[in-house]
mmCIF file of C-alpha atoms and ligand atoms in Angstrom:
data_model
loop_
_atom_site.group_PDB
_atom_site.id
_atom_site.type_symbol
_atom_site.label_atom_id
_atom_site.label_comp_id
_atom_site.label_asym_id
_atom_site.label_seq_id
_atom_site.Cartn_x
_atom_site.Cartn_y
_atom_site.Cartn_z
ATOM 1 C CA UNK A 31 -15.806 74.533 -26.325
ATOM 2 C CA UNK A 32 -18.760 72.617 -26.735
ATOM 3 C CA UNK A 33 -20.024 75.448 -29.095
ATOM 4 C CA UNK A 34 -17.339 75.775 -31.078
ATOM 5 C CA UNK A 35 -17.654 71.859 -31.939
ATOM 6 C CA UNK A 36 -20.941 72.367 -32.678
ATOM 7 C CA UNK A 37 -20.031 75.674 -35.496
ATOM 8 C CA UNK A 38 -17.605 73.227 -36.951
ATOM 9 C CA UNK A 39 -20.032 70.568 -37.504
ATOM 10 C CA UNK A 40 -22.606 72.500 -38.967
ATOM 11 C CA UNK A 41 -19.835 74.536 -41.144
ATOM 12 C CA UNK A 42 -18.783 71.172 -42.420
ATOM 13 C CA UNK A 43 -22.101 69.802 -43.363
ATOM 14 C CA UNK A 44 -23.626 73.533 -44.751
ATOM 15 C CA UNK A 45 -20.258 73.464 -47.006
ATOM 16 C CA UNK A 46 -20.903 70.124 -48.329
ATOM 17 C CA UNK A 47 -24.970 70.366 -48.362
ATOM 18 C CA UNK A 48 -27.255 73.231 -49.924
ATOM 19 C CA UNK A 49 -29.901 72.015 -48.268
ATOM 20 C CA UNK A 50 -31.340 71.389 -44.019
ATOM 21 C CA UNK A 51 -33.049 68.470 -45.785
ATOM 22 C CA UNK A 52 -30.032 66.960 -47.461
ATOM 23 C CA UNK A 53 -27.916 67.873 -44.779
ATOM 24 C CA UNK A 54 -30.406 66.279 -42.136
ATOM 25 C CA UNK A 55 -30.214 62.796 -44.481
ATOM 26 C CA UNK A 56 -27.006 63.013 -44.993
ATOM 27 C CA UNK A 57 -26.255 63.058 -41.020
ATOM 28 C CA UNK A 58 -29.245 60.415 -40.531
ATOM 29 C CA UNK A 59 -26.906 58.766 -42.783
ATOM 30 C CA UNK A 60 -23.446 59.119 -40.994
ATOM 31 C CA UNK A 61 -25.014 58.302 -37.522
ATOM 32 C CA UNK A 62 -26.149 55.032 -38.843
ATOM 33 C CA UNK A 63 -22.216 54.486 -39.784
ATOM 34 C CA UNK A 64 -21.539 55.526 -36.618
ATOM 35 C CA UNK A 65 -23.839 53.000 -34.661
ATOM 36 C CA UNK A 66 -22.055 50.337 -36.450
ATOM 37 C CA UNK A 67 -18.989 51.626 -36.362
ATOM 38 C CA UNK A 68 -18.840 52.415 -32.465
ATOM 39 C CA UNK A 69 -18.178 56.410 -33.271
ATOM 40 C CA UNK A 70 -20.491 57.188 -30.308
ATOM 41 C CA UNK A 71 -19.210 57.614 -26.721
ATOM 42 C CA UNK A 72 -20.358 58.376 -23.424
ATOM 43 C CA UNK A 73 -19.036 61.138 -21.121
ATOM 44 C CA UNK A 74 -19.700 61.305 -17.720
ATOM 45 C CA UNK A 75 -20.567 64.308 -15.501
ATOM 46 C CA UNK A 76 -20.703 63.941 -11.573
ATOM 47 C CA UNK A 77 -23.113 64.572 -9.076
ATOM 48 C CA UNK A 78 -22.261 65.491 -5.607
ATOM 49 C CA UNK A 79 -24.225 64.889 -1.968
ATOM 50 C CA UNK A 80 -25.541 68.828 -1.795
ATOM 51 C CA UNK A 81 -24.058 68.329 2.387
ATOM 52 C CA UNK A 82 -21.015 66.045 2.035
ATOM 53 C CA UNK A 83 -19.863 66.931 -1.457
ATOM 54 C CA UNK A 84 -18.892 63.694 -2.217
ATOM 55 C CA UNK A 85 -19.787 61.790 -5.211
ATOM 56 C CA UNK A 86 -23.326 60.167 -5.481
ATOM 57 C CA UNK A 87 -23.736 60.321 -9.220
ATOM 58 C CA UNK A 88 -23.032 60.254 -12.495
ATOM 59 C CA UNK A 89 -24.902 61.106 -15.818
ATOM 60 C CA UNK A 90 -24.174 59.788 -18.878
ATOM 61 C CA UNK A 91 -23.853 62.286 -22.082
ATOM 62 C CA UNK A 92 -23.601 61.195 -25.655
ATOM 63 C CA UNK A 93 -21.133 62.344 -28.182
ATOM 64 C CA UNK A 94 -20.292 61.153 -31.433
ATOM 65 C CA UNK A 95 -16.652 60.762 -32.203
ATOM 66 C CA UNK A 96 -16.674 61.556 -35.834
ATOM 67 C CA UNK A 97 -13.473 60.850 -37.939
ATOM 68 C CA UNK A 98 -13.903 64.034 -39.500
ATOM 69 C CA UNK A 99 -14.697 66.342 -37.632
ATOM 70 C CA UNK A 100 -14.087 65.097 -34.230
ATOM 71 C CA UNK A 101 -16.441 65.450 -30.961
ATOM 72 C CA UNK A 102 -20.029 66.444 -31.310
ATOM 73 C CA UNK A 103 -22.379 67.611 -29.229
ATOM 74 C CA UNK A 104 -25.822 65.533 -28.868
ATOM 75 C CA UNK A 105 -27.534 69.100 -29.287
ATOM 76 C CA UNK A 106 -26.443 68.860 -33.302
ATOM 77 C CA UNK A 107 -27.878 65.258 -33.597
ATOM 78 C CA UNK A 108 -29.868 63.619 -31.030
ATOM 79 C CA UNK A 109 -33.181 65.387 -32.612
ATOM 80 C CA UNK A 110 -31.899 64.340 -36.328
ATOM 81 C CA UNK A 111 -32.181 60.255 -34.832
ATOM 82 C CA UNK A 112 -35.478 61.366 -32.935
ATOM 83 C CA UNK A 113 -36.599 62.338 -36.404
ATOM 84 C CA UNK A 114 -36.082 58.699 -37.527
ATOM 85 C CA UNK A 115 -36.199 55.551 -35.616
ATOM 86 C CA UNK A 116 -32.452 55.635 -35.383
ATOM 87 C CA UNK A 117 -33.667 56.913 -31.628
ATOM 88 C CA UNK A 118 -34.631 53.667 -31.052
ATOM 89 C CA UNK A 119 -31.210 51.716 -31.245
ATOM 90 C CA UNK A 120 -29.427 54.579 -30.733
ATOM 91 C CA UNK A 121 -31.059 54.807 -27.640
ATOM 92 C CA UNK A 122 -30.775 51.128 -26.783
ATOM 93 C CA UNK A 123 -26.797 51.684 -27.479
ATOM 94 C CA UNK A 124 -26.666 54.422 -24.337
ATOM 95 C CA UNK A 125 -28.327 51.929 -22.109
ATOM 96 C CA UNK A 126 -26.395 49.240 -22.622
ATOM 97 C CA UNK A 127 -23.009 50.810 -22.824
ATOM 98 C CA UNK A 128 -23.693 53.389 -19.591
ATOM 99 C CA UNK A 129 -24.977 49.605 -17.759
ATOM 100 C CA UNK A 130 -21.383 48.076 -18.736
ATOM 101 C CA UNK A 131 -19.669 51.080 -17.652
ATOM 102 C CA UNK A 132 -21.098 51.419 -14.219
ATOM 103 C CA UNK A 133 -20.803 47.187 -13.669
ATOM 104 C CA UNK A 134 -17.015 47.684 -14.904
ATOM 105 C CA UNK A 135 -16.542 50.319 -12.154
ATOM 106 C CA UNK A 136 -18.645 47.930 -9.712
ATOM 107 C CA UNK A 137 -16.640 45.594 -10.213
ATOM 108 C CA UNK A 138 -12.824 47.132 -10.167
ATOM 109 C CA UNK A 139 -13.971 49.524 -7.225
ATOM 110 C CA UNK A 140 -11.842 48.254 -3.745
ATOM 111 C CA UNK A 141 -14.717 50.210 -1.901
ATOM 112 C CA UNK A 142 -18.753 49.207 -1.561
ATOM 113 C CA UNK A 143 -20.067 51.185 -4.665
ATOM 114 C CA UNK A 144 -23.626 53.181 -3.947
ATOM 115 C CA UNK A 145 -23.518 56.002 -6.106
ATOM 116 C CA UNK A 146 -25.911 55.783 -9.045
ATOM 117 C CA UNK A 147 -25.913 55.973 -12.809
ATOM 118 C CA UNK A 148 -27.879 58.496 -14.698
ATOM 119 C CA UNK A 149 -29.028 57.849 -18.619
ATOM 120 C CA UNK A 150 -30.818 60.404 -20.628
ATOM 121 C CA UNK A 151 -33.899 58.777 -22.704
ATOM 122 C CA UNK A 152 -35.492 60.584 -25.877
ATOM 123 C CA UNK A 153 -39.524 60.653 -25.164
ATOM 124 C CA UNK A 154 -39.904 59.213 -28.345
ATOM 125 C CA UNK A 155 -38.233 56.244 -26.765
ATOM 126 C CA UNK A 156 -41.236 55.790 -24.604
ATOM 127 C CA UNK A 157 -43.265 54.554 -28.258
ATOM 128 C CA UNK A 158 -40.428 51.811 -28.011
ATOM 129 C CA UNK A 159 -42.021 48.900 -27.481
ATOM 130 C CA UNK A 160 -38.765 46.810 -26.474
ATOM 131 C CA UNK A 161 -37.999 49.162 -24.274
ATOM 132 C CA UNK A 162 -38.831 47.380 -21.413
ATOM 133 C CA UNK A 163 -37.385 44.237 -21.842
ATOM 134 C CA UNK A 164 -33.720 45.686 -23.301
ATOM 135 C CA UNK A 165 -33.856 47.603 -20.067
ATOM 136 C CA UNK A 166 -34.395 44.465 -18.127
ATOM 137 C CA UNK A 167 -32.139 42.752 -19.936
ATOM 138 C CA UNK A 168 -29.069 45.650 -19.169
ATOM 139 C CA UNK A 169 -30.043 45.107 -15.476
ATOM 140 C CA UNK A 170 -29.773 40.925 -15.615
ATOM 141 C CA UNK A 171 -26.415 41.370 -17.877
ATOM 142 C CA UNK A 172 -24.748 43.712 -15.750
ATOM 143 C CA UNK A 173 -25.889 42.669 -12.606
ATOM 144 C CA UNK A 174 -27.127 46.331 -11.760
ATOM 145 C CA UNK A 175 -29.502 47.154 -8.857
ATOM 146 C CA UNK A 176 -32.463 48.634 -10.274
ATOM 147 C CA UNK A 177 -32.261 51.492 -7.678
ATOM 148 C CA UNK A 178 -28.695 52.416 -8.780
ATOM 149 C CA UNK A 179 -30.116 53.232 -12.178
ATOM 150 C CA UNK A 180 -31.867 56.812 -13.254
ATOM 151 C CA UNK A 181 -33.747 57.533 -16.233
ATOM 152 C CA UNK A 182 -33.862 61.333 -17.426
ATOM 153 C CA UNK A 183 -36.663 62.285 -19.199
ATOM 154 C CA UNK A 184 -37.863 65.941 -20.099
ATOM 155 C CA UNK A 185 -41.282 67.349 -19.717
ATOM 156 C CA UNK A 186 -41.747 66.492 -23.697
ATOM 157 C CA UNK A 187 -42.227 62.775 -22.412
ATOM 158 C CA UNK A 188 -45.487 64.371 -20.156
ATOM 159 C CA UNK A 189 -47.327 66.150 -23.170
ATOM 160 C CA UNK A 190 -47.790 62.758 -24.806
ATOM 161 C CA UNK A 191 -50.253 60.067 -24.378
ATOM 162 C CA UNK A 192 -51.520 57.922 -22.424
ATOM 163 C CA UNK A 193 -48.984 54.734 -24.144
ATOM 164 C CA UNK A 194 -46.323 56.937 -22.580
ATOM 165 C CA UNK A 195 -47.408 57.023 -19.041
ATOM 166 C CA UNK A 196 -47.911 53.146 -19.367
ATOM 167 C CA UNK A 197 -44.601 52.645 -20.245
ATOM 168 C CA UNK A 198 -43.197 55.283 -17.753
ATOM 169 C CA UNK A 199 -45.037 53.217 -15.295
ATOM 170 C CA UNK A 200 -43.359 49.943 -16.521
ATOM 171 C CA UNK A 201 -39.941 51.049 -16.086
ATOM 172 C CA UNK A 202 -40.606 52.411 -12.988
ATOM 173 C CA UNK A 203 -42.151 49.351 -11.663
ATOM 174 C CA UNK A 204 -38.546 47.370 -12.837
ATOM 175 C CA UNK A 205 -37.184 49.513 -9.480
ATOM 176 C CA UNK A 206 -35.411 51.914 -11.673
ATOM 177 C CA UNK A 207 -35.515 55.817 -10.164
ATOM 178 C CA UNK A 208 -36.814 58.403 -12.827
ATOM 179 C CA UNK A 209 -36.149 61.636 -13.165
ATOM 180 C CA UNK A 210 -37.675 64.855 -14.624
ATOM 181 C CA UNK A 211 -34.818 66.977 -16.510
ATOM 182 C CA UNK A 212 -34.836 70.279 -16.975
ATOM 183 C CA UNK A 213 -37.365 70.503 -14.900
ATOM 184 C CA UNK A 214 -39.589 74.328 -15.091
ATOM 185 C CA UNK A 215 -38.184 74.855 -18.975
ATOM 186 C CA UNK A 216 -41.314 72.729 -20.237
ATOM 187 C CA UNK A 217 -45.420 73.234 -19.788
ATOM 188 C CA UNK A 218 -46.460 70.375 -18.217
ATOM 189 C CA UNK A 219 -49.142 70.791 -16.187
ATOM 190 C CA UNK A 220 -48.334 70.669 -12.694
ATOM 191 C CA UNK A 221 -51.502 69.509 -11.575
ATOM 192 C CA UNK A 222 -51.093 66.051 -13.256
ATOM 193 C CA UNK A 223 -47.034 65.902 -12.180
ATOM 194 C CA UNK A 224 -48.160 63.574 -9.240
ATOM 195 C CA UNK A 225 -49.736 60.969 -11.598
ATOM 196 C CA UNK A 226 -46.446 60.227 -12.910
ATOM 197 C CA UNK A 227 -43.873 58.264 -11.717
ATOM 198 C CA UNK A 228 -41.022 60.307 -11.219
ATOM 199 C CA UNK A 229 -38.983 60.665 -7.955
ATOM 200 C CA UNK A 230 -36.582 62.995 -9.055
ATOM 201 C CA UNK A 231 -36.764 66.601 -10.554
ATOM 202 C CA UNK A 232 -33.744 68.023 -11.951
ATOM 203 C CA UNK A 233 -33.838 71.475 -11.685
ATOM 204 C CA UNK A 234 -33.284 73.473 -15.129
ATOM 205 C CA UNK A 235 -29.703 75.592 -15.312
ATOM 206 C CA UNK A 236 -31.405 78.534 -16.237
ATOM 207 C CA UNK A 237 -33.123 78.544 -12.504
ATOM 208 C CA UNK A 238 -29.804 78.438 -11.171
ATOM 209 C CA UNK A 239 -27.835 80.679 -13.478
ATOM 210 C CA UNK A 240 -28.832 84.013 -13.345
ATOM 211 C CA UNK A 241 -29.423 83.882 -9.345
ATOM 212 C CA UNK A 242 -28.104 87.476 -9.034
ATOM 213 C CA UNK A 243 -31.823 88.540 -9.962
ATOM 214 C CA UNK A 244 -33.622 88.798 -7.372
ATOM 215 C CA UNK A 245 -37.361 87.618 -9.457
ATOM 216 C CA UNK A 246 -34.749 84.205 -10.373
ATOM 217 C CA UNK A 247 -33.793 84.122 -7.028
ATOM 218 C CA UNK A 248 -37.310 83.625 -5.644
ATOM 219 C CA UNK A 249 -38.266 81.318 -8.550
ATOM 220 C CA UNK A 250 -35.831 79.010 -8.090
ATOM 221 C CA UNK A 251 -36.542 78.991 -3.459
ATOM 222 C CA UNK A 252 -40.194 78.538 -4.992
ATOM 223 C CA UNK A 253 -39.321 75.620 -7.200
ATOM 224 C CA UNK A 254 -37.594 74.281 -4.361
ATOM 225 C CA UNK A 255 -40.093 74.717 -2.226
ATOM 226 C CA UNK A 256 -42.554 73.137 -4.469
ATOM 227 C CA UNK A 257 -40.137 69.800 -5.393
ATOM 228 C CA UNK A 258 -39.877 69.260 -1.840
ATOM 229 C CA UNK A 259 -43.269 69.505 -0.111
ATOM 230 C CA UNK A 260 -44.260 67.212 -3.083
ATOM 231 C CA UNK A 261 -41.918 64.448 -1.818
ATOM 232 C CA UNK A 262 -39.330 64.252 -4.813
ATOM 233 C CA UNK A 263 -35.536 64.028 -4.701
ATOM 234 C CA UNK A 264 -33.883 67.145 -6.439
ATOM 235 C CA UNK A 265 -30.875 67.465 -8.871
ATOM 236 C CA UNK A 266 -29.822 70.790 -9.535
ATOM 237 C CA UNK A 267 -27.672 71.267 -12.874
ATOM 238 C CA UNK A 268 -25.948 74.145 -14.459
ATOM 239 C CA UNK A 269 -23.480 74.888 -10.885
ATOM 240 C CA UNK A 270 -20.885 76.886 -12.091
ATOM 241 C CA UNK A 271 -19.848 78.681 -9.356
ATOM 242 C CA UNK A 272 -19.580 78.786 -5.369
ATOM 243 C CA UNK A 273 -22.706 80.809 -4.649
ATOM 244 C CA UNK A 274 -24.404 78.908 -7.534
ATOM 245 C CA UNK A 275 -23.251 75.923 -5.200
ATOM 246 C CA UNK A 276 -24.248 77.783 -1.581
ATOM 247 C CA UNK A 277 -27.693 78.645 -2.796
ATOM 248 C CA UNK A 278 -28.702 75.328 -4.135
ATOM 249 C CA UNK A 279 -27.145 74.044 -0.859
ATOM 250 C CA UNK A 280 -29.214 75.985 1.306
ATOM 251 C CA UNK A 281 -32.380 75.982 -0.472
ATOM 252 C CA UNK A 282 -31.831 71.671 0.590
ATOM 253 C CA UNK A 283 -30.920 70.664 -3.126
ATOM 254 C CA UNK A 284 -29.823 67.055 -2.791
ATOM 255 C CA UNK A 285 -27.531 66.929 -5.630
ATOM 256 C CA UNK A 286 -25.557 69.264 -7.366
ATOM 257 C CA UNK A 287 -24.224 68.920 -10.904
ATOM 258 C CA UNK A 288 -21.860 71.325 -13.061
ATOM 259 C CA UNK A 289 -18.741 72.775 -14.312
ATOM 260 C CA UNK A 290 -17.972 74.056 -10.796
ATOM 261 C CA UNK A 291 -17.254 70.375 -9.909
ATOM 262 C CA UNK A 292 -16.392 69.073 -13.212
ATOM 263 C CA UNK A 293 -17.173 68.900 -17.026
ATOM 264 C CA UNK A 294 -18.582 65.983 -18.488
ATOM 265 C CA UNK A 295 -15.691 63.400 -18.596
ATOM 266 C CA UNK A 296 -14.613 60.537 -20.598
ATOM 267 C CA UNK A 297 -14.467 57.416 -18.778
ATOM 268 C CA UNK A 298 -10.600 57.254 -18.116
ATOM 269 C CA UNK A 299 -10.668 60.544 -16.490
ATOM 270 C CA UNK A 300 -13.796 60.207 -14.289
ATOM 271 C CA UNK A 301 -12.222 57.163 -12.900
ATOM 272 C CA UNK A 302 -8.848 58.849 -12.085
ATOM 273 C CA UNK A 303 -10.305 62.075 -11.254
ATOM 274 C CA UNK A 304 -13.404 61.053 -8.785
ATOM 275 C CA UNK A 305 -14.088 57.298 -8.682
ATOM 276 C CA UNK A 306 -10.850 56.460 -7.426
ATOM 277 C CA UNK A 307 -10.787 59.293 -4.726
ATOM 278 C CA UNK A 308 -14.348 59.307 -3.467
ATOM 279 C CA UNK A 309 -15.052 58.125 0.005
ATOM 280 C CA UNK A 310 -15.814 54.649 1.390
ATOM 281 C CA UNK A 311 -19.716 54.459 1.884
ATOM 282 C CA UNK A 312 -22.375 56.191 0.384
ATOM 283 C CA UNK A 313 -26.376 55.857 1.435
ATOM 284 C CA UNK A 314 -27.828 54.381 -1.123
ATOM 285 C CA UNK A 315 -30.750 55.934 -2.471
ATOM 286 C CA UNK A 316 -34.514 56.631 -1.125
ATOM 287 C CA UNK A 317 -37.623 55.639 -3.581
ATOM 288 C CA UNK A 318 -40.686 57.546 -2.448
HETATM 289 P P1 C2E B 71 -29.234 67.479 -20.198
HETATM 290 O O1 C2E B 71 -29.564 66.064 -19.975
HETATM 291 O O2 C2E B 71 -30.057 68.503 -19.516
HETATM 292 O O3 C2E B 71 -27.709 67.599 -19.794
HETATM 293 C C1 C2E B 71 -27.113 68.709 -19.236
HETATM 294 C C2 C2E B 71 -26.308 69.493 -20.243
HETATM 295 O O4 C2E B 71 -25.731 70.627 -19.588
HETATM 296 C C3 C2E B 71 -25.116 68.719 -20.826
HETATM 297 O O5 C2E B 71 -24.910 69.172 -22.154
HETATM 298 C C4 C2E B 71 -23.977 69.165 -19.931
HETATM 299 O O6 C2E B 71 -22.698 69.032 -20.523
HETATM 300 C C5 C2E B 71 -24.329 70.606 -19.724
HETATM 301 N N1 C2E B 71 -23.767 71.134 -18.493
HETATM 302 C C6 C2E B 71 -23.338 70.463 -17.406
HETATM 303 N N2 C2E B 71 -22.908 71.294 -16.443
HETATM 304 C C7 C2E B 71 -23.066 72.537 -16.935
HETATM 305 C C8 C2E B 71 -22.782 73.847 -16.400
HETATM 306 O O7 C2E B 71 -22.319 74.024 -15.288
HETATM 307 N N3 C2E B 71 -23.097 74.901 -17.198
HETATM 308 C C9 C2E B 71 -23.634 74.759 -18.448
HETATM 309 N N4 C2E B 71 -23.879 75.855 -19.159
HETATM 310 N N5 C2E B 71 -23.903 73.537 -18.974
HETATM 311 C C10 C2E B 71 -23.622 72.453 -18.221
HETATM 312 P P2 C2E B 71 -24.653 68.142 -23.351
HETATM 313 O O8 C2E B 71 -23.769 67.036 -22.877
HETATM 314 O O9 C2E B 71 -24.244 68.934 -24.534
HETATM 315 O O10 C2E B 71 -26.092 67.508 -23.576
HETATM 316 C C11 C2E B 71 -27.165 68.291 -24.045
HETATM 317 C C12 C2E B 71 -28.459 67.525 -24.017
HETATM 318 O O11 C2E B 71 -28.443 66.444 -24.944
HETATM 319 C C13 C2E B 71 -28.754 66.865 -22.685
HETATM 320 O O12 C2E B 71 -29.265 67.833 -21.777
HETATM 321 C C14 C2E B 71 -29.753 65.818 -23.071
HETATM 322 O O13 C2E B 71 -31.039 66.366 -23.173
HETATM 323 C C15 C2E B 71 -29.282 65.435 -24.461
HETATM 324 N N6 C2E B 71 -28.549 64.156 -24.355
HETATM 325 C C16 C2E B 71 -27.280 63.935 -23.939
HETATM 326 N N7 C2E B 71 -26.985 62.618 -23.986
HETATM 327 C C17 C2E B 71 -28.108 61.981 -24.419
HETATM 328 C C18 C2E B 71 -28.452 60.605 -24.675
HETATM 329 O O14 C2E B 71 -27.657 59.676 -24.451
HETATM 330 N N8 C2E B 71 -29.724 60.347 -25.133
HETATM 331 C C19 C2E B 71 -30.621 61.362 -25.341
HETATM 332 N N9 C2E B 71 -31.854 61.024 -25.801
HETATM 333 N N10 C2E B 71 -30.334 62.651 -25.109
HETATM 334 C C20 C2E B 71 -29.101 62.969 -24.665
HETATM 335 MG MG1 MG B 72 -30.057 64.927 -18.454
HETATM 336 MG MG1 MG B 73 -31.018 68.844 -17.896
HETATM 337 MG MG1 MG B 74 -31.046 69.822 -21.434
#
């Protein structure tokens, strides 16, 4: 589904543009509308305890709700806003609304609420100067424990310099848990994976999907293996299946994440669908 939304948004810019240039400004252009005009949205995907398979998570995924051509996928214009500084508020936008969202569940939810919140961050976003005081601000406004909050990053974030390890370091000093997405798809180097401050790595899909090879198989028990004898917290996404689901479980994958459990979600339905049914209390996260 998600790729057929994405063929009928570039069909309807490639009929109306001759150009990837003007098609690229013109979409700059309608993303700006949509800022203003609230056309973006946030899904929600959840994460389950890899033992109790109960909900601990949930990450937050972009789309933009356009009037034309209805839901598209952040694939087909997240990098078109990293190209411009529309990243920036854009980016400032995802924080703030996944922050209300979780504090409005908080707050509604008859049971103690532990599980945590998950927002994906553009590297570029690290050059943001703001960056740590909006985030600060989210926290204060919404009343949200830092610890409740994740921040997904991808290896991009670790090629760059040394203004984005300082800032890394400032959010992660605010309490906030941060996580490496995608997590063997990049070419960081791993030698230098300690000096950062992440606590989480979130295994790539591609690790997990094509387990029936045997040279996968062992890649993924050796990322594993690797993850945890380094002391971080693992996510594994992309579970679309059972065995996908066994595997991950066995190989002592904390959380799992995927179509197996659910699609991403709009608010509404997570809320009906998990929040409403998962069980009293949840242990709240370990920092390293
Ligand atoms: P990601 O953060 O690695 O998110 C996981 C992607 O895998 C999501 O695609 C999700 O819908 C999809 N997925 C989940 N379970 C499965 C599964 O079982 N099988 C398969 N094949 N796919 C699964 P989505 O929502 O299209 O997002 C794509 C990427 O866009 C994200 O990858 C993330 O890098 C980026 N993104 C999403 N939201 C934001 C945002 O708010 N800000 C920024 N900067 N990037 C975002
Ligand atoms: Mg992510
Ligand atoms: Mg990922
Ligand atoms: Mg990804």
């Amino acid at each position: 589904r998600a790729k057929a939304m994405g063929r009928n948004q570039a069909q309807f810019y490639s009929r109306h543009f001759h150009d990837q240039v003007e098609s690229r400004i013109r979409i700059e252009q309608d993303l700006k509308k949509a800022l203003d005009q609230d056309q973006l949205v946030l899904f929600y995907q959840p994460q389950v305890d890899a033992r109790s398979m109960a909900l601990v998570g949930v990450e937050a995924l972009i789309r933009w709700d356009h009037p034309d051509i209805g839901l598209i996928p952040p694939d087909e214009f997240i990098p078109v806003a990293e190209e411009s500084d529309l990243i920036h508020e854009l980016g400032q936008w995802v924080l703030d609304r996944a922050c209300q969202q979780f504090s409005e569940w908080r707050q509604t939810s008859p049971k103690p609420f532990t599980f945590s919140i998950a927002a994906n961050l553009s590297a570029r976003q690290l050059k943001d100067t703001g960056l740590v005081d909006h985030l600060t601000q989210c926290l204060n406004r919404y009343q949200i424990p830092a610890n409740q909050l994740e921040l997904e990053l991808t290896e991009s974030s670790l090629e760059s310099s040394l203004a984005a390890l300082d800032m890394l370091k400032s959010l992660s000093s605010l309490g906030v848990n941060l996580a490496l997405d995608d997590f063997g798809t990049g070419y960081s180097s791993l030698a230098h994976l300690k000096e950062y401050p992440f606590n989480i790595l979130k295994i790539d899909k591609a690790f997990v999907q094509h387990i029936e090879s045997e040279d996968q198989a062992s890649l993924l028990k050796a990322i594993c293996s690797f993850a945890h004898s380094l002391g971080y917290e693992t996510v594994a996404e992309g579970i679309e299946t059972a065995v996908h689901r066994d595997i991950c479980a066995d190989l002592g994958v904390k959380r799992l994440q995927g179509y197996f459990f659910s699609r991403p979600l709009p608010a509404s339905e997570l809320e009906a669908r998990w929040i409403q049914s998962s069980p009293s209390i949840l242990p709240p996260m370990k920092r390293h």
